[in-house]
GROMACS .gro file of C-alpha atoms in nm:
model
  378
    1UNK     CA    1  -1.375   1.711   0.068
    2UNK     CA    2  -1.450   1.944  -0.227
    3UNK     CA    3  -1.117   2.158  -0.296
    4UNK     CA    4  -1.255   2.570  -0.265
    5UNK     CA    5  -0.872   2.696  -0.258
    6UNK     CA    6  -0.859   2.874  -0.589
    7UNK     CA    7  -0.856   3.254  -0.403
    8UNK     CA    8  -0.642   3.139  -0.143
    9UNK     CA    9  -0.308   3.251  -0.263
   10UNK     CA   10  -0.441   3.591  -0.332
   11UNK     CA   11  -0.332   3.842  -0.089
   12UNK     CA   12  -0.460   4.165  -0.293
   13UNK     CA   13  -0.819   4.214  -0.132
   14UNK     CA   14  -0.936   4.507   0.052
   15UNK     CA   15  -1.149   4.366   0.317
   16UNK     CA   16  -1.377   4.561   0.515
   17UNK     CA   17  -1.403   4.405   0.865
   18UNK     CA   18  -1.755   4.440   1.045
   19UNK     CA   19  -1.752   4.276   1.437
   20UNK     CA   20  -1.939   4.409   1.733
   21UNK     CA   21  -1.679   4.389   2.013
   22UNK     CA   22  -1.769   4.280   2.339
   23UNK     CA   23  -1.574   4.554   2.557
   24UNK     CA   24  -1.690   4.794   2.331
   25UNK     CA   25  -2.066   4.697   2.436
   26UNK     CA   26  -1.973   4.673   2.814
   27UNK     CA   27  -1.834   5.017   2.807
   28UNK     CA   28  -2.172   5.132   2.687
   29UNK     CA   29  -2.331   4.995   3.040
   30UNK     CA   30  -2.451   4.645   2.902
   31UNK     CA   31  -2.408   4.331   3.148
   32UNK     CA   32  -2.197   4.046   3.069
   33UNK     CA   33  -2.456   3.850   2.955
   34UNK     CA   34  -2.605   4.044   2.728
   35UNK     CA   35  -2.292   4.096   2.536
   36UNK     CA   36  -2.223   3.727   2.545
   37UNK     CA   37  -2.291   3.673   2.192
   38UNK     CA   38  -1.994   3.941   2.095
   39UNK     CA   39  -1.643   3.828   2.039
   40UNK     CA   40  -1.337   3.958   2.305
   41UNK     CA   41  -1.070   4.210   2.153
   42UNK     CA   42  -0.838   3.915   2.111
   43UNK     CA   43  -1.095   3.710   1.906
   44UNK     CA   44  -1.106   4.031   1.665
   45UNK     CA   45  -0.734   4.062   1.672
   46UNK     CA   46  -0.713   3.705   1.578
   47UNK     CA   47  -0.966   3.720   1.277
   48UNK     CA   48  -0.840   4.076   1.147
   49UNK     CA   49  -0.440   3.890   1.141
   50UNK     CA   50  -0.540   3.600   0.953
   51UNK     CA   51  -0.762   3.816   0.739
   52UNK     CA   52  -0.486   4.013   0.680
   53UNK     CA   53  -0.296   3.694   0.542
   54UNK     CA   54  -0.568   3.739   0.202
   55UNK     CA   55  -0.516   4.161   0.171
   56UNK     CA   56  -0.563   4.488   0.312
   57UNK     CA   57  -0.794   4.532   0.594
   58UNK     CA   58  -1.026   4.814   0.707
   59UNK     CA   59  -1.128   4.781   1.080
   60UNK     CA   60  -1.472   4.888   1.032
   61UNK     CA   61  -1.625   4.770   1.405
   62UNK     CA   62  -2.023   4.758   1.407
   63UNK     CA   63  -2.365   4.864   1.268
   64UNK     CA   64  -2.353   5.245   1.343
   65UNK     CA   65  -1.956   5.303   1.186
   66UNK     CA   66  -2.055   5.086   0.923
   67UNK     CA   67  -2.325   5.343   0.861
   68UNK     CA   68  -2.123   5.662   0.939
   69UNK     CA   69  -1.899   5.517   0.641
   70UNK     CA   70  -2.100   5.444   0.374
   71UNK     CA   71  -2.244   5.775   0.442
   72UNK     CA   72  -1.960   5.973   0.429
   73UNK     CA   73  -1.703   5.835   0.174
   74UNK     CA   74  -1.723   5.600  -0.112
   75UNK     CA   75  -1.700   5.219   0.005
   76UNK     CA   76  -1.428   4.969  -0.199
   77UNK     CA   77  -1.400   4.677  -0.045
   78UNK     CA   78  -1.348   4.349  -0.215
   79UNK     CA   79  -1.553   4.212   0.042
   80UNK     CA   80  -1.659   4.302   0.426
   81UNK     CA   81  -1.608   3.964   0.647
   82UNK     CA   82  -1.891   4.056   0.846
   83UNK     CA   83  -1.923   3.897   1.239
   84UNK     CA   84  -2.188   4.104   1.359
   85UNK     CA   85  -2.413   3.987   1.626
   86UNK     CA   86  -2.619   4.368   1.674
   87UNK     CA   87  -2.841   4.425   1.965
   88UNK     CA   88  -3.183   4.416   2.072
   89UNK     CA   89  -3.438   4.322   1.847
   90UNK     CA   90  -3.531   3.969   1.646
   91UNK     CA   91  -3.366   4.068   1.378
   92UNK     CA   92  -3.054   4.204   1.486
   93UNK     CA   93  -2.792   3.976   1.319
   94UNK     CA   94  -2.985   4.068   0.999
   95UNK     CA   95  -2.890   4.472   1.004
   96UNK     CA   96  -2.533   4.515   0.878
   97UNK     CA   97  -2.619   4.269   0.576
   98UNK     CA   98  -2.925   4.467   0.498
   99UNK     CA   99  -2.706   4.760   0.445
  100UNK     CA  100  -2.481   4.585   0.285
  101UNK     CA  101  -2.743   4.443   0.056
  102UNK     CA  102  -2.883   4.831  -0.047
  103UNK     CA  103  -2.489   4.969  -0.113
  104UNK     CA  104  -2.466   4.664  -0.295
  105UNK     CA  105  -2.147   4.534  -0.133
  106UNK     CA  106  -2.014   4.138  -0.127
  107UNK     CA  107  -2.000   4.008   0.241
  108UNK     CA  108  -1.927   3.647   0.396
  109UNK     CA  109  -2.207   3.480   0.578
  110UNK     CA  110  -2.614   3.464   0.520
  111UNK     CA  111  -2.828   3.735   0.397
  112UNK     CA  112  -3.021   3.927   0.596
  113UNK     CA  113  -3.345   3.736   0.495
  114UNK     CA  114  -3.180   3.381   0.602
  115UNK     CA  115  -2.974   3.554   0.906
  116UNK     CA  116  -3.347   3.738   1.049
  117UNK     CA  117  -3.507   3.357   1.012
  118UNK     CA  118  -3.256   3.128   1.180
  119UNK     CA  119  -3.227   3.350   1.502
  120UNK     CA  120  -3.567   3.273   1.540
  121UNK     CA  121  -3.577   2.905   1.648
  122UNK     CA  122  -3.927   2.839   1.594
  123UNK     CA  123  -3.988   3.006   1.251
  124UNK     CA  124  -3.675   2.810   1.155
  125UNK     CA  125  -3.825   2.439   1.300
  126UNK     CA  126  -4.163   2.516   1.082
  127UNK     CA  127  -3.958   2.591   0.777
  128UNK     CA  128  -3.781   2.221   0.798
  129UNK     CA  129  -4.076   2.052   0.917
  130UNK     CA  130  -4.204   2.196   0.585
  131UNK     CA  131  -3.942   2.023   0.384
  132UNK     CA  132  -3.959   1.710   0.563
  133UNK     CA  133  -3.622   1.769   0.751
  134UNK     CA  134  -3.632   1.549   1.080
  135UNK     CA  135  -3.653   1.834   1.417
  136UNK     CA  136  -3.831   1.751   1.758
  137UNK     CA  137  -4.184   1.768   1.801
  138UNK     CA  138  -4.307   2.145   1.919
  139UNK     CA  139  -4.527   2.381   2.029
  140UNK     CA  140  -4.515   2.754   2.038
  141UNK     CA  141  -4.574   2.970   2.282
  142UNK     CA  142  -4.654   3.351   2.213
  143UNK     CA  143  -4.414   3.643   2.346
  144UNK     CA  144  -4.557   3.668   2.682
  145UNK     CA  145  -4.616   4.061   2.624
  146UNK     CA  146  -4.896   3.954   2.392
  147UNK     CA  147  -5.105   3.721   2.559
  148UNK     CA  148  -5.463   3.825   2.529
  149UNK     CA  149  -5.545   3.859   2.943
  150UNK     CA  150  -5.375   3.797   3.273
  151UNK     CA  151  -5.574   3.459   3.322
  152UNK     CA  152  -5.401   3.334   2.975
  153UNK     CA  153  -5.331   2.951   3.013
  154UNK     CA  154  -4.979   2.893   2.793
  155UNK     CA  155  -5.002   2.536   2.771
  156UNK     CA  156  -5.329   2.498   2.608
  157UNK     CA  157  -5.112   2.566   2.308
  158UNK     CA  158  -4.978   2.220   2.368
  159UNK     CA  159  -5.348   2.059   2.372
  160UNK     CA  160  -5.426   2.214   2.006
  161UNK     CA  161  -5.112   2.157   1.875
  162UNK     CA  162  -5.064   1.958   1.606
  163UNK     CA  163  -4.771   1.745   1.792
  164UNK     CA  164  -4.985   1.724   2.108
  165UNK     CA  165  -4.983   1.350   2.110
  166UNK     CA  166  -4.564   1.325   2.090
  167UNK     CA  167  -4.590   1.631   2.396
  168UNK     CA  168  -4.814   1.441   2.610
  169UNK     CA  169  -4.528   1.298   2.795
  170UNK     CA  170  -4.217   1.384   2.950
  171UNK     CA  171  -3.936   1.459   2.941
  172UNK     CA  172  -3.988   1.794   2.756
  173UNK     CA  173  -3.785   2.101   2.649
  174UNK     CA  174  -3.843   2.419   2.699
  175UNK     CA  175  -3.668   2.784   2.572
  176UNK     CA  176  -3.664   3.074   2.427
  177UNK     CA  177  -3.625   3.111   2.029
  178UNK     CA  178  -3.448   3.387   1.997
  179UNK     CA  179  -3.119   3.392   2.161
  180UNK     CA  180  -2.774   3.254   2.100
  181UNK     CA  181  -2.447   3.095   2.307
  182UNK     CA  182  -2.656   2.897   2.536
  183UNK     CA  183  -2.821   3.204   2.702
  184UNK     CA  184  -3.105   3.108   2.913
  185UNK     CA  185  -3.060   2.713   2.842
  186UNK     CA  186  -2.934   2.501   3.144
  187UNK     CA  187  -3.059   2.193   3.265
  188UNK     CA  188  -3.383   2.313   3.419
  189UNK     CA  189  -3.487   2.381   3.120
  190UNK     CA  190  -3.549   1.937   3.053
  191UNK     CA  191  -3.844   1.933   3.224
  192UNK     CA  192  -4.029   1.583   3.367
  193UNK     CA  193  -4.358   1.642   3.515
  194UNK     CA  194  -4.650   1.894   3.478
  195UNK     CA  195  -4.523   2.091   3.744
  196UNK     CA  196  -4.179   2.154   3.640
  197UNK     CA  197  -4.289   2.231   3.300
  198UNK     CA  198  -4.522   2.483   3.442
  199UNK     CA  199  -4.231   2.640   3.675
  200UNK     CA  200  -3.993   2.699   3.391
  201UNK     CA  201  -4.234   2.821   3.131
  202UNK     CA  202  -4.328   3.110   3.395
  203UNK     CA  203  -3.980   3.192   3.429
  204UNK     CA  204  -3.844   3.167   3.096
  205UNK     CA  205  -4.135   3.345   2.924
  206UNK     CA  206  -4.112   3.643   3.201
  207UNK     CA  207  -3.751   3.654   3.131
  208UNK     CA  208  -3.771   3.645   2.748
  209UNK     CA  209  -4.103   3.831   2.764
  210UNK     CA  210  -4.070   3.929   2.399
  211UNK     CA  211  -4.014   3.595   2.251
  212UNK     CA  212  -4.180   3.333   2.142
  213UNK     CA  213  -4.122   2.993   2.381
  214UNK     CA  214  -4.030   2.646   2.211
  215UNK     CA  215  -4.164   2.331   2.402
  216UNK     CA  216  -3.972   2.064   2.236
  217UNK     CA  217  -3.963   1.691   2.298
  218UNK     CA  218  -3.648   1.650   2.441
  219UNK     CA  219  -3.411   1.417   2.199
  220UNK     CA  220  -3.292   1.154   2.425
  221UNK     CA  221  -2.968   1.042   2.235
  222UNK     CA  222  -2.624   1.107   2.056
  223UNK     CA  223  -2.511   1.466   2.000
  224UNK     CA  224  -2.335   1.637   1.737
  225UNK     CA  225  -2.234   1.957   1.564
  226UNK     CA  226  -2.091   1.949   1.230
  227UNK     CA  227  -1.887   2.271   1.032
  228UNK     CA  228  -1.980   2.344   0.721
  229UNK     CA  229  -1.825   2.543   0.451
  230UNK     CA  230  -2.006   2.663   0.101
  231UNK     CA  231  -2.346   2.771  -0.014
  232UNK     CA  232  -2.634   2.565  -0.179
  233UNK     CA  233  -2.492   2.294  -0.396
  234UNK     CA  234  -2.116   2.352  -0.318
  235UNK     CA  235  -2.184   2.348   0.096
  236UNK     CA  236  -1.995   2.084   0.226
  237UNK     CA  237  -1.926   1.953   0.590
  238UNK     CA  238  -1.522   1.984   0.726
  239UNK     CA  239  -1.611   1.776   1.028
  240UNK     CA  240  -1.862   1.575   1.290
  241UNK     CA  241  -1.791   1.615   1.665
  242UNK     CA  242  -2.001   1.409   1.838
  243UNK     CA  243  -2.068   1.569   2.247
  244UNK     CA  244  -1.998   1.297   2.462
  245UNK     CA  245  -2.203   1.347   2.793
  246UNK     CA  246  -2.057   1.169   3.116
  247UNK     CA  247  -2.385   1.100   3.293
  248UNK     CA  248  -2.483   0.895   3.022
  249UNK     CA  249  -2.141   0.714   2.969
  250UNK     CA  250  -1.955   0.729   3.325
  251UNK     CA  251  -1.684   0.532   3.167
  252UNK     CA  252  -1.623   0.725   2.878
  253UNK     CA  253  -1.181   0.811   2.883
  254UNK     CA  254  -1.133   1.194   2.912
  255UNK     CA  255  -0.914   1.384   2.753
  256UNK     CA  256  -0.623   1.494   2.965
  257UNK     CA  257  -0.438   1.710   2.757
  258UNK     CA  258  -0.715   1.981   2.806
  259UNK     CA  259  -0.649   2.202   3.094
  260UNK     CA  260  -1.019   2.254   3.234
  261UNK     CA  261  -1.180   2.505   3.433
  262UNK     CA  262  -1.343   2.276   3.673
  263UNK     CA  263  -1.399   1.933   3.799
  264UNK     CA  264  -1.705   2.018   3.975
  265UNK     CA  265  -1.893   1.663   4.035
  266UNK     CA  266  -2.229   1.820   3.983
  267UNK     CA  267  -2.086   1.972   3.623
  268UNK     CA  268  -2.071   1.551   3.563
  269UNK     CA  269  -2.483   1.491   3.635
  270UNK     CA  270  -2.568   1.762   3.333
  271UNK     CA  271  -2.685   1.645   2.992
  272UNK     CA  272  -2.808   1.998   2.855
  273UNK     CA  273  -2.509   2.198   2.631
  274UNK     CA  274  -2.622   2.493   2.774
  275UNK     CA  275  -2.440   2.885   2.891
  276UNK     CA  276  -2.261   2.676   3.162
  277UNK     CA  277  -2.114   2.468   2.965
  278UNK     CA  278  -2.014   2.665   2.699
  279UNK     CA  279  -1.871   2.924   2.885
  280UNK     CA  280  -1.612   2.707   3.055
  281UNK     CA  281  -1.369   2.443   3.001
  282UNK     CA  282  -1.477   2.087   3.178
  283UNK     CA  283  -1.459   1.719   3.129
  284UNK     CA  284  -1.830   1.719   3.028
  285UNK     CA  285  -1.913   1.730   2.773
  286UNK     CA  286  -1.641   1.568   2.589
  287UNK     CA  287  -1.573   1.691   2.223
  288UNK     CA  288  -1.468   1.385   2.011
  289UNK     CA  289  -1.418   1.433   1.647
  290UNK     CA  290  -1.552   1.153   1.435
  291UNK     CA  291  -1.490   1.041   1.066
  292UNK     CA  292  -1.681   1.140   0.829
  293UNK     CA  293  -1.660   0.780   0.701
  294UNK     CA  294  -1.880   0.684   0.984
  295UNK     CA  295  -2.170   0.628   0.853
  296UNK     CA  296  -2.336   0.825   1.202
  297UNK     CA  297  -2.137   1.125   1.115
  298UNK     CA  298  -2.241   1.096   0.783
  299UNK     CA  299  -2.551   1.077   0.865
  300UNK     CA  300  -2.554   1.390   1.099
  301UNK     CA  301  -2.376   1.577   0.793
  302UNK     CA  302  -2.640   1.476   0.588
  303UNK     CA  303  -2.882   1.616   0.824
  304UNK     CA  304  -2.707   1.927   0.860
  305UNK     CA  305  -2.656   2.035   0.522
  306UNK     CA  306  -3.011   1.950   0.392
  307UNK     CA  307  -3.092   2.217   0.657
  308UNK     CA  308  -2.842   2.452   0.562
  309UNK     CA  309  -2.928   2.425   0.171
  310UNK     CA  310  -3.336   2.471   0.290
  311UNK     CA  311  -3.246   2.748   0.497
  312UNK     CA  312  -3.044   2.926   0.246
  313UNK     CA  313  -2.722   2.983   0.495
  314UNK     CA  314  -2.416   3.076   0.308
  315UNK     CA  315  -2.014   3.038   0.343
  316UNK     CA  316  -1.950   2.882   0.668
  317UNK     CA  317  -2.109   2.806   1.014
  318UNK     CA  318  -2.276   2.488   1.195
  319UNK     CA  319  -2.566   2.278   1.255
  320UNK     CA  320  -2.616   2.121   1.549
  321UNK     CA  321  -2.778   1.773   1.578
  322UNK     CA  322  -2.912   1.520   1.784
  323UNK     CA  323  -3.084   1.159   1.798
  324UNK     CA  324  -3.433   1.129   1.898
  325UNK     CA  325  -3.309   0.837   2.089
  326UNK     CA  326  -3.095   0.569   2.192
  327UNK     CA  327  -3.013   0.248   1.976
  328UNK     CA  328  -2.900   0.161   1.615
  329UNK     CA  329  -3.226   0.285   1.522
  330UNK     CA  330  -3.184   0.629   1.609
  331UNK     CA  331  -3.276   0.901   1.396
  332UNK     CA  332  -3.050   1.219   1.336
  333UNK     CA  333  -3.277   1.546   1.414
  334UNK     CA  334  -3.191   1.928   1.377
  335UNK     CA  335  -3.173   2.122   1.648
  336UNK     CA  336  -3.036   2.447   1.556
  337UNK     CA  337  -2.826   2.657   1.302
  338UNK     CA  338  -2.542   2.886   1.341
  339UNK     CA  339  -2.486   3.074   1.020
  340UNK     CA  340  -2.268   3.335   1.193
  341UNK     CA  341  -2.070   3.067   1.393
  342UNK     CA  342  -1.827   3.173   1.682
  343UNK     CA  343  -1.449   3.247   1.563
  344UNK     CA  344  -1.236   3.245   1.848
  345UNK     CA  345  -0.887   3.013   1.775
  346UNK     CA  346  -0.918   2.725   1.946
  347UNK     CA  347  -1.206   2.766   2.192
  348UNK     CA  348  -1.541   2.812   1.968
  349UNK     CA  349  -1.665   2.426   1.792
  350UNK     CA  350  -1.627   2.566   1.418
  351UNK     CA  351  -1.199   2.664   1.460
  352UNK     CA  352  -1.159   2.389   1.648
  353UNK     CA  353  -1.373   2.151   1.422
  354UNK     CA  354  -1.183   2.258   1.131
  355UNK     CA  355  -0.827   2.247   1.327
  356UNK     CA  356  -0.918   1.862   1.405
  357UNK     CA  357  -0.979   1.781   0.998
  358UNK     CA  358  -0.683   1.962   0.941
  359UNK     CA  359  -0.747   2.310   0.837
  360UNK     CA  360  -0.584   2.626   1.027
  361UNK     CA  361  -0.776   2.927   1.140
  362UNK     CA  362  -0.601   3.095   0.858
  363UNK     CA  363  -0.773   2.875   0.561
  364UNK     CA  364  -1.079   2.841   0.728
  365UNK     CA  365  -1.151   3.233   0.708
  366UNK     CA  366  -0.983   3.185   0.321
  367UNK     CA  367  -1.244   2.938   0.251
  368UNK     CA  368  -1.525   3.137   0.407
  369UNK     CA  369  -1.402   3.459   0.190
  370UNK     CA  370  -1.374   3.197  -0.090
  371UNK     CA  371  -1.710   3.086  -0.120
  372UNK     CA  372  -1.833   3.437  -0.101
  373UNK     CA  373  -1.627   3.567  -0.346
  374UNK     CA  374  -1.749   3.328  -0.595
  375UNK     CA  375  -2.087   3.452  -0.555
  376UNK     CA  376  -2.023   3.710  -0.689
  377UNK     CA  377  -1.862   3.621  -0.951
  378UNK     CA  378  -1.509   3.751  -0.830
   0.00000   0.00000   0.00000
């Protein structure tokens, strides 16, 4: 693993901190759901202590104080560790960095250009398919707020697509491309006839009526997620877990030291990482952290970082991947990109990835401020 340590002993920075904080958002009237994407007060406690670990830290909170700010006094930050999710349009995770961009300031995580592309999961797929990076075969389906009449027939995108051969059986995916945390992916969303696929296109595309709707061939076999730290050439992966689904391998030991949520039986049938599951602790799926000796982890790290060198994503976040099928012959696909990965200690995949290779939550923001800093020359 490439060392990235040289600013870590440095505890002279003046940090600005940028996070949209979930009570914050509830306060204003917005459900639960929609401000699942934004971290608790504890998360921000926890990230604002170990940032304070590298300097001084300004508690800057999200778009609109950022703005009110730079405005009215004169901005000297080292560098603004920047978590925010924003609110409400495609391109919402791209607005604090575009201001950031025009005052010229350093901040961790993707630009605005590379942050306003990988929230939209489609976009992103034709980008890799462009480079030749292995993701499941697709079809688009317009926001449903522009299709041309009421008599519209979606899946006659499928029949002039140019994967219409690999989507002419089941079982098929289907979900929105815009959204984060699992929201609106559960297990109805693997579809295996004509009619389901019909069913849940209806009600995810009324739901999400402003985005465009992936149908993906669903990837049959192993799961994984890898954490990666760095930009372009220096990006490297801390660690592999693969996601061990029970239904799939009803003898597979769990892990007992994990006090879970629930032991609901049905929780055992599901094979989707959707909200449900990753908005509560239980057995399935179970998180096992692989070598990156393994010549499948490597292999999923490979995957990963091609796509987050193509994509252009910066500092520190994940890739998730997954196997088009079972067998020895499998091949490792993308599935989707995290550039502004979740940070809460020992519950989101990239802490607790880099807690199982042996970094703390304290070095893992270091590294993130790290690699940022020496973009710009620090």
């Amino acid at each position: 693993m490439p060392s990235n340590d040289s600013f870590l002993t440095s505890n002279h920075l003046k940090i600005g901190f940028t996070y949209d904080s979930r009570s914050d958002w509830m306060a204003r009237g917005f459900s639960a759901e929609q401000c699942a994407e934004f971290e608790s007060e504890e998360t921000v406690e926890s990230i604002a202590a170990a940032l304070r670990t590298r300097g001084m830290v300004e508690m800057i909170g999200g778009l609109k104080s950022l703005a009110k700010k730079l405005v009215s006094s004169e901005a000297d930050w080292d560098v603004v560790f920047n978590i925010c999710e924003g609110y409400g349009t495609l391109g919402r995770e791209a607005q604090v960095p575009a201001i950031l961009e025009a005052w010229g300031i350093p901040f961790t995580f993707s630009d605005s250009a590379t942050l306003a592309l990988c929230l939209d999961k489609a976009k992103t797929k034709m980008v890799l398919e462009h480079y030749g990076i292995p993701t499941a075969p697709f079809a688009c389906i317009p926001p449903r707020n522009s299709w041309p009449s009421p008599d519209f027939y979606p899946l006659s995108i499928i029949e002039n697509s140019a994967h219409r051969e690999a989507l002419n059986s089941f079982p098929l995916f289907v979900k929105p491309s815009s959204v984060s945390t699992g929201i609106g992916i559960s297990q109805a969303n693997k579809v295996t006839n004509h009619e389901q696929l019909a069913k849940v296109l209806e009600d995810i595309s009324t739901r999400y009526s402003t985005q465009t709707i992936l149908i993906e061939r669903f990837l049959a076999g192993r799961e994984f997620t890898v954490g990666i730290i760095g930009t372009g050439a220096d990006a490297y992966a801390i660690g592999v877990y693969e996601l061990v689904f029970l239904k799939d391998n009803p003898q597979f030991p769990i892990n007992t030291t994990i006090p879970y949520d629930s032991h609901d039986p049905a929780v055992l049938e599901l094979d989707v990482y959707g909200h449900e599951l990753k908005h509560q602790w239980t057995p399935n799926p179970q998180h096992v952290n692989m070598d990156l000796a393994d010549p499948i982890a490597r292999a999923a790290a490979d995957i990963a970082l091609k796509a987050w060198q193509v994509l252009g994503c910066r500092d520190g976040g994940r890739v998730d991947v997954r196997h088009d099928k079972k067998g020895l012959d499998a091949v490792p696909n993308f599935i989707e990109v995290n550039p502004i990965a979740g940070l809460a200690p020992n519950w989101s995949d990239l802490p607790r990835l880099a807690k199982a290779n042996g970094i703390d939550f304290e070095r893992l923001l270091g590294l993130v401020i790290n690699s940022a800093l020496k973009r710009h020359n620090y």
